[in-house]
GROMACS .gro file of C-alpha atoms in nm:
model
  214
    1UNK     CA    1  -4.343   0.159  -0.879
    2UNK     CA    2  -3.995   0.289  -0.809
    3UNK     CA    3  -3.722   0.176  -1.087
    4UNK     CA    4  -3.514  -0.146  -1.017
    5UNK     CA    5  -3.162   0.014  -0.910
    6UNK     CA    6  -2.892  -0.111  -1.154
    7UNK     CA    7  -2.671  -0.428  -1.063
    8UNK     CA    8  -2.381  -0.260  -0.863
    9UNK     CA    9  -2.036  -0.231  -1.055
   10UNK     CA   10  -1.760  -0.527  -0.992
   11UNK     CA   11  -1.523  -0.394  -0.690
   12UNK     CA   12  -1.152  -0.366  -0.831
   13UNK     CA   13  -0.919  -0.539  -0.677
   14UNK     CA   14  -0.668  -0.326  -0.469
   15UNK     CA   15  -0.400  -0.326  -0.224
   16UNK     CA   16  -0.274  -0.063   0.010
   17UNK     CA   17   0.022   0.005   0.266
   18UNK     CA   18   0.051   0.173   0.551
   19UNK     CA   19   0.381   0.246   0.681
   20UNK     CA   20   0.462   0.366   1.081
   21UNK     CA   21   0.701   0.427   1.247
   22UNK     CA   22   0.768   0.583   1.635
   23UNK     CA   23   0.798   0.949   1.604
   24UNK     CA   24   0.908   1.097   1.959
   25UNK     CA   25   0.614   1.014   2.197
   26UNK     CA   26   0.360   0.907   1.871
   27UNK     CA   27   0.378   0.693   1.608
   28UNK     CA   28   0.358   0.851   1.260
   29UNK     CA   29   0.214   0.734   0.932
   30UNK     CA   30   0.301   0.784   0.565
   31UNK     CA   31   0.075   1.038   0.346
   32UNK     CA   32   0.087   1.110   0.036
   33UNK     CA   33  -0.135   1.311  -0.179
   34UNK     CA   34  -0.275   1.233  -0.537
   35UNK     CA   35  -0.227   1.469  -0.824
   36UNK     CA   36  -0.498   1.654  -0.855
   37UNK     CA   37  -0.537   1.450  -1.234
   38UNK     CA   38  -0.589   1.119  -1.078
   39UNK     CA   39  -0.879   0.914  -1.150
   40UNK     CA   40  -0.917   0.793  -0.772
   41UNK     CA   41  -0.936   1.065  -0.482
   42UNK     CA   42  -0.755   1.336  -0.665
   43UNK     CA   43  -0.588   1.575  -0.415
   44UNK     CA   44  -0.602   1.383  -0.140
   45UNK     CA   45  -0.422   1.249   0.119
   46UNK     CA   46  -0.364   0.831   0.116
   47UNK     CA   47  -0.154   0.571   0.199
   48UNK     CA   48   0.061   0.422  -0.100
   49UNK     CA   49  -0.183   0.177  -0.314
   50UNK     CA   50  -0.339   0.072  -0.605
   51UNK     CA   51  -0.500  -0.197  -0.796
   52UNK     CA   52  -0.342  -0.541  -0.898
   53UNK     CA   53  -0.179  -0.581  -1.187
   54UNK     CA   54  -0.169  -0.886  -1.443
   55UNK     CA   55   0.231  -0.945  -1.302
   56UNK     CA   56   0.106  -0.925  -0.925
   57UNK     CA   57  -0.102  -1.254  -0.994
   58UNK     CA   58   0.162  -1.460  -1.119
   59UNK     CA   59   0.186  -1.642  -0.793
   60UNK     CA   60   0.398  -1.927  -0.922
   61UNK     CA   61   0.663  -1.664  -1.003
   62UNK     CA   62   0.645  -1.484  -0.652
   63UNK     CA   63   0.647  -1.778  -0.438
   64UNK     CA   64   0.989  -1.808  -0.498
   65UNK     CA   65   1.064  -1.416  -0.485
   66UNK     CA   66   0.957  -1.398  -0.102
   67UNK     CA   67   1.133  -1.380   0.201
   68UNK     CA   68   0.911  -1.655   0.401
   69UNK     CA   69   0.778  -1.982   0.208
   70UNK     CA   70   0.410  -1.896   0.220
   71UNK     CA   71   0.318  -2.291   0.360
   72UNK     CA   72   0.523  -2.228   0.654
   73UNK     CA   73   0.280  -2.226   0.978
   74UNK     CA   74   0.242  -1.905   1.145
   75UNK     CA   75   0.281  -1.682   0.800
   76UNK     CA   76   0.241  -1.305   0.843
   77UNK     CA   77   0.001  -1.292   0.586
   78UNK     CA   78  -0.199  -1.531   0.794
   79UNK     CA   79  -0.424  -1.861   0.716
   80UNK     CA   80  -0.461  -1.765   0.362
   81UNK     CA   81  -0.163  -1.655   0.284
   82UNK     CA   82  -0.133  -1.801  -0.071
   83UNK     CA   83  -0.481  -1.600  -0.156
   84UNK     CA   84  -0.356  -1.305  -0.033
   85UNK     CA   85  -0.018  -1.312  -0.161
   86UNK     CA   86  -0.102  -1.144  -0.494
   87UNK     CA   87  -0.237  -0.851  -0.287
   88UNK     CA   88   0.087  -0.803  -0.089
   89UNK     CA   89   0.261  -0.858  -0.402
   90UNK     CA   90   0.040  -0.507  -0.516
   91UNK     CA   91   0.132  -0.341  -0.171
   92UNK     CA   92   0.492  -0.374  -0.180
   93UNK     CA   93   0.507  -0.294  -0.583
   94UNK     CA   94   0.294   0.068  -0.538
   95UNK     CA   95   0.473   0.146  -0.211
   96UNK     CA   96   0.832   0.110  -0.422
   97UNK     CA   97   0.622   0.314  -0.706
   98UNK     CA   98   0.438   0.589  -0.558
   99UNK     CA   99   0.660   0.679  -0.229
  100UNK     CA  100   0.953   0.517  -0.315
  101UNK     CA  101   1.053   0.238  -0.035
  102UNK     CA  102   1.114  -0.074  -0.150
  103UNK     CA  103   1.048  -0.376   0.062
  104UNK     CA  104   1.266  -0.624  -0.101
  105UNK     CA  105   1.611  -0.791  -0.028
  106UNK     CA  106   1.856  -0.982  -0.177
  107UNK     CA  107   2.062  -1.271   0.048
  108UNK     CA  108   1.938  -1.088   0.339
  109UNK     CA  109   2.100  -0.754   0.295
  110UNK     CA  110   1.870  -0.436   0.191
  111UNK     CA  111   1.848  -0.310  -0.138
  112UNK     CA  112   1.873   0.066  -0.223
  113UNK     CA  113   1.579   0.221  -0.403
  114UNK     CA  114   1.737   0.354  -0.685
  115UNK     CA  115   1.925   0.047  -0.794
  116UNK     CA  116   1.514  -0.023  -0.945
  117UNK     CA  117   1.342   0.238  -1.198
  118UNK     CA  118   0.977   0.327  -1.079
  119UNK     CA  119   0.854   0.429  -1.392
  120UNK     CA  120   0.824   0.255  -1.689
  121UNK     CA  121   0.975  -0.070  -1.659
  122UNK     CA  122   0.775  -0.424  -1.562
  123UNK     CA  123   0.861  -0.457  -1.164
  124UNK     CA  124   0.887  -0.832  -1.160
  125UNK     CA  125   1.155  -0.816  -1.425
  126UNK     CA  126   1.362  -0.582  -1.240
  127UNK     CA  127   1.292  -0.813  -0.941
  128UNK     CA  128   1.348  -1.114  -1.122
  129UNK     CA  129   1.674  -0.934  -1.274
  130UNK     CA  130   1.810  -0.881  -0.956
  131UNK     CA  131   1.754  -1.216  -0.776
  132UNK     CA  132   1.534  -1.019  -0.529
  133UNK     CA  133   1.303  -1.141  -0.295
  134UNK     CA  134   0.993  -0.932  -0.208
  135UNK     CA  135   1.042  -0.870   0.207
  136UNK     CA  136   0.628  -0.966   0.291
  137UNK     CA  137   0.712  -1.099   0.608
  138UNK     CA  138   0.706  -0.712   0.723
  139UNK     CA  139   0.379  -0.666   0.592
  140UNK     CA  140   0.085  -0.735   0.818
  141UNK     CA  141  -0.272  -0.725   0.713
  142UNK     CA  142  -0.465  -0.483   0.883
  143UNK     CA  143  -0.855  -0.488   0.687
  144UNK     CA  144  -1.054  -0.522   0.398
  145UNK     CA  145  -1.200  -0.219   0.283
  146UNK     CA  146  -1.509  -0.300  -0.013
  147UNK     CA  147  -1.651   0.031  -0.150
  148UNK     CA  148  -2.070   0.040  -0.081
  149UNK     CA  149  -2.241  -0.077  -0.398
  150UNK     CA  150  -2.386   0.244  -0.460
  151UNK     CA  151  -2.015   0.371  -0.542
  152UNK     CA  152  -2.004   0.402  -0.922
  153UNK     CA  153  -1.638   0.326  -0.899
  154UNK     CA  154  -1.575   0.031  -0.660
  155UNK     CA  155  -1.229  -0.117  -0.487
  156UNK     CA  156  -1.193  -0.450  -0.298
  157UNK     CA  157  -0.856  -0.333  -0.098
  158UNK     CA  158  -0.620  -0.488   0.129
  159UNK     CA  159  -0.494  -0.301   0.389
  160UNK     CA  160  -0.173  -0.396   0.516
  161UNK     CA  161   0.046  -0.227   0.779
  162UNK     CA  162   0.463  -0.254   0.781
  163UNK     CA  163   0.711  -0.043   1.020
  164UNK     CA  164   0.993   0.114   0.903
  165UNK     CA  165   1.309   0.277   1.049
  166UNK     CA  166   1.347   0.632   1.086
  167UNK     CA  167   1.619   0.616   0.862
  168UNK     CA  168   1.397   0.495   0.594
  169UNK     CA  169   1.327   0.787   0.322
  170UNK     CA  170   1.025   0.831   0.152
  171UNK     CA  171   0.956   1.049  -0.162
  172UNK     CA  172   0.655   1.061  -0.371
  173UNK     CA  173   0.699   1.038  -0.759
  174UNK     CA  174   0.579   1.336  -0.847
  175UNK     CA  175   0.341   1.169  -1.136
  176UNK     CA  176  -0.007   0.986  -0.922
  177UNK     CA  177   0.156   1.132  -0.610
  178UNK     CA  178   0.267   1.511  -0.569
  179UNK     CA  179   0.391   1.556  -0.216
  180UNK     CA  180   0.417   1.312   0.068
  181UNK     CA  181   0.462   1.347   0.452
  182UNK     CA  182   0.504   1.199   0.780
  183UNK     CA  183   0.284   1.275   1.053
  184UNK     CA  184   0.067   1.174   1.367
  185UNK     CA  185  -0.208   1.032   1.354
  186UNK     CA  186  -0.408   1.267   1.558
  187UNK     CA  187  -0.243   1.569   1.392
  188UNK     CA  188  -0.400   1.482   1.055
  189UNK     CA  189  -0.732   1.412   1.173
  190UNK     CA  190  -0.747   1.759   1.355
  191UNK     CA  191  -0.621   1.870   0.993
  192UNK     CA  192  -0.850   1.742   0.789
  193UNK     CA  193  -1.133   1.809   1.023
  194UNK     CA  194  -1.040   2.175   0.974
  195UNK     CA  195  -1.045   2.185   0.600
  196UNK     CA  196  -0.667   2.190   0.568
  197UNK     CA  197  -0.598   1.793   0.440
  198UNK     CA  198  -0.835   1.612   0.267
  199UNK     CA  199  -0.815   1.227   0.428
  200UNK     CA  200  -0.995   0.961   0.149
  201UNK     CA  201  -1.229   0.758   0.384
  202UNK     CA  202  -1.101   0.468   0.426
  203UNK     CA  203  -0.717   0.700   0.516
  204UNK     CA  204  -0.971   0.830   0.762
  205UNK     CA  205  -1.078   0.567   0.915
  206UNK     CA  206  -0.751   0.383   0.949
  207UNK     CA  207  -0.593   0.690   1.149
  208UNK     CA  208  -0.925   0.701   1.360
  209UNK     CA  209  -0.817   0.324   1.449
  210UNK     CA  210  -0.470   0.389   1.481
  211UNK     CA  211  -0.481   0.649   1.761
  212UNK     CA  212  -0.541   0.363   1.987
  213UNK     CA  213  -0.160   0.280   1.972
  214UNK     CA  214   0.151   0.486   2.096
   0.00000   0.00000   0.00000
């Protein structure tokens, strides 16, 4: 009688980025690449993400750090907004963290990204701090990736996508991330295909779905 397979591990709560923008005749994404130390796909390529903190919960405190009340009909982050606010909250927190672009505002006018510290200090402080409010009405969710239950390490993630200018700058922190890129779509799939940048899979499969668009 074969042995009863063990009860498959809780998926961690994630959340995930993507950011485009047009690129000449292509739109291009955001990569960055893990330190080779990380606990999570180390050395490869991924869009900027992570799992949800204790502060990314606290939705009584972001509802009024937000850009769009989340009851309003029609909310970006769709029907369920409120549910999946704590997710975005995640999204826009590692974005600012790992390739350092931070999706917030204050009275309508941008913020610059080193007016906040992305190491070491609580990010809904600074936010808090600064009378910010977290720009989510740029972030659109794209999927839900759950890792198989065989996975001995498993992530519930939210996939959300958000266009930026050109002008935008993006740098990774040189701690969980080590170097960071913009690119084509179709470009890094022909990499990766040839050996030359590893692509976690659900990075691949998001670029597979994302050469349907110019």
């Amino acid at each position: 009688m074969p042995p009863v397979p063990a009860s498959p591990v809780e998926p961690t709560p994630s959340a995930t980025a993507f950011l485009v923008r047009q690129g000449g005749a292509a739109i291009e994404v955001y990569l960055l690449r893990r330190s080779p130390a990380s606990s999570a796909f180390p050395g490869f390529y991924v869009f900027p993400g992570g799992t949800l903190e204790a502060d990314d919960r606290e939705t009584a405190f972001w509802l009024d750090h937000i850009d769009r009340a989340i009851d309003r009909p029609g909310h970006p982050l769709g029907p369920a907004a409120r549910q999946v606010l704590p997710f975005a909250v995640a999204a826009v927190r590692e974005t600012f963290e790992e390739a350092g672009l931070l999706l917030a505002s204050k009275a309508g006018e941008t913020i610059r990204p080193d007016s906040l510290s992305r190491n070491g200090k609580s990010f809904r402080r600074q936010i808090a701090n600064h009378g910010l409010q977290l720009s989510v009405s740029k972030l659109e969710p794209w999927c839900r990736w759950i890792s198989p239950p065989s996975m001995p390490r498993r992530f519930d993630t939210y996939f959300f996508v958000t266009a930026v200018d050109s002008g935008n700058e993006c740098r990774p922190d040189n701690h969980e991330t080590v170097h960071g890129m913009w690119i084509d779509p179709a470009s890094a799939l022909v990499e990766n295909s040839e050996g030359r940048r590893p692509l976690s899979p659900p990075t691949l499969g998001t670029l597979h779905q994302l050469l349907e668009y110019e």
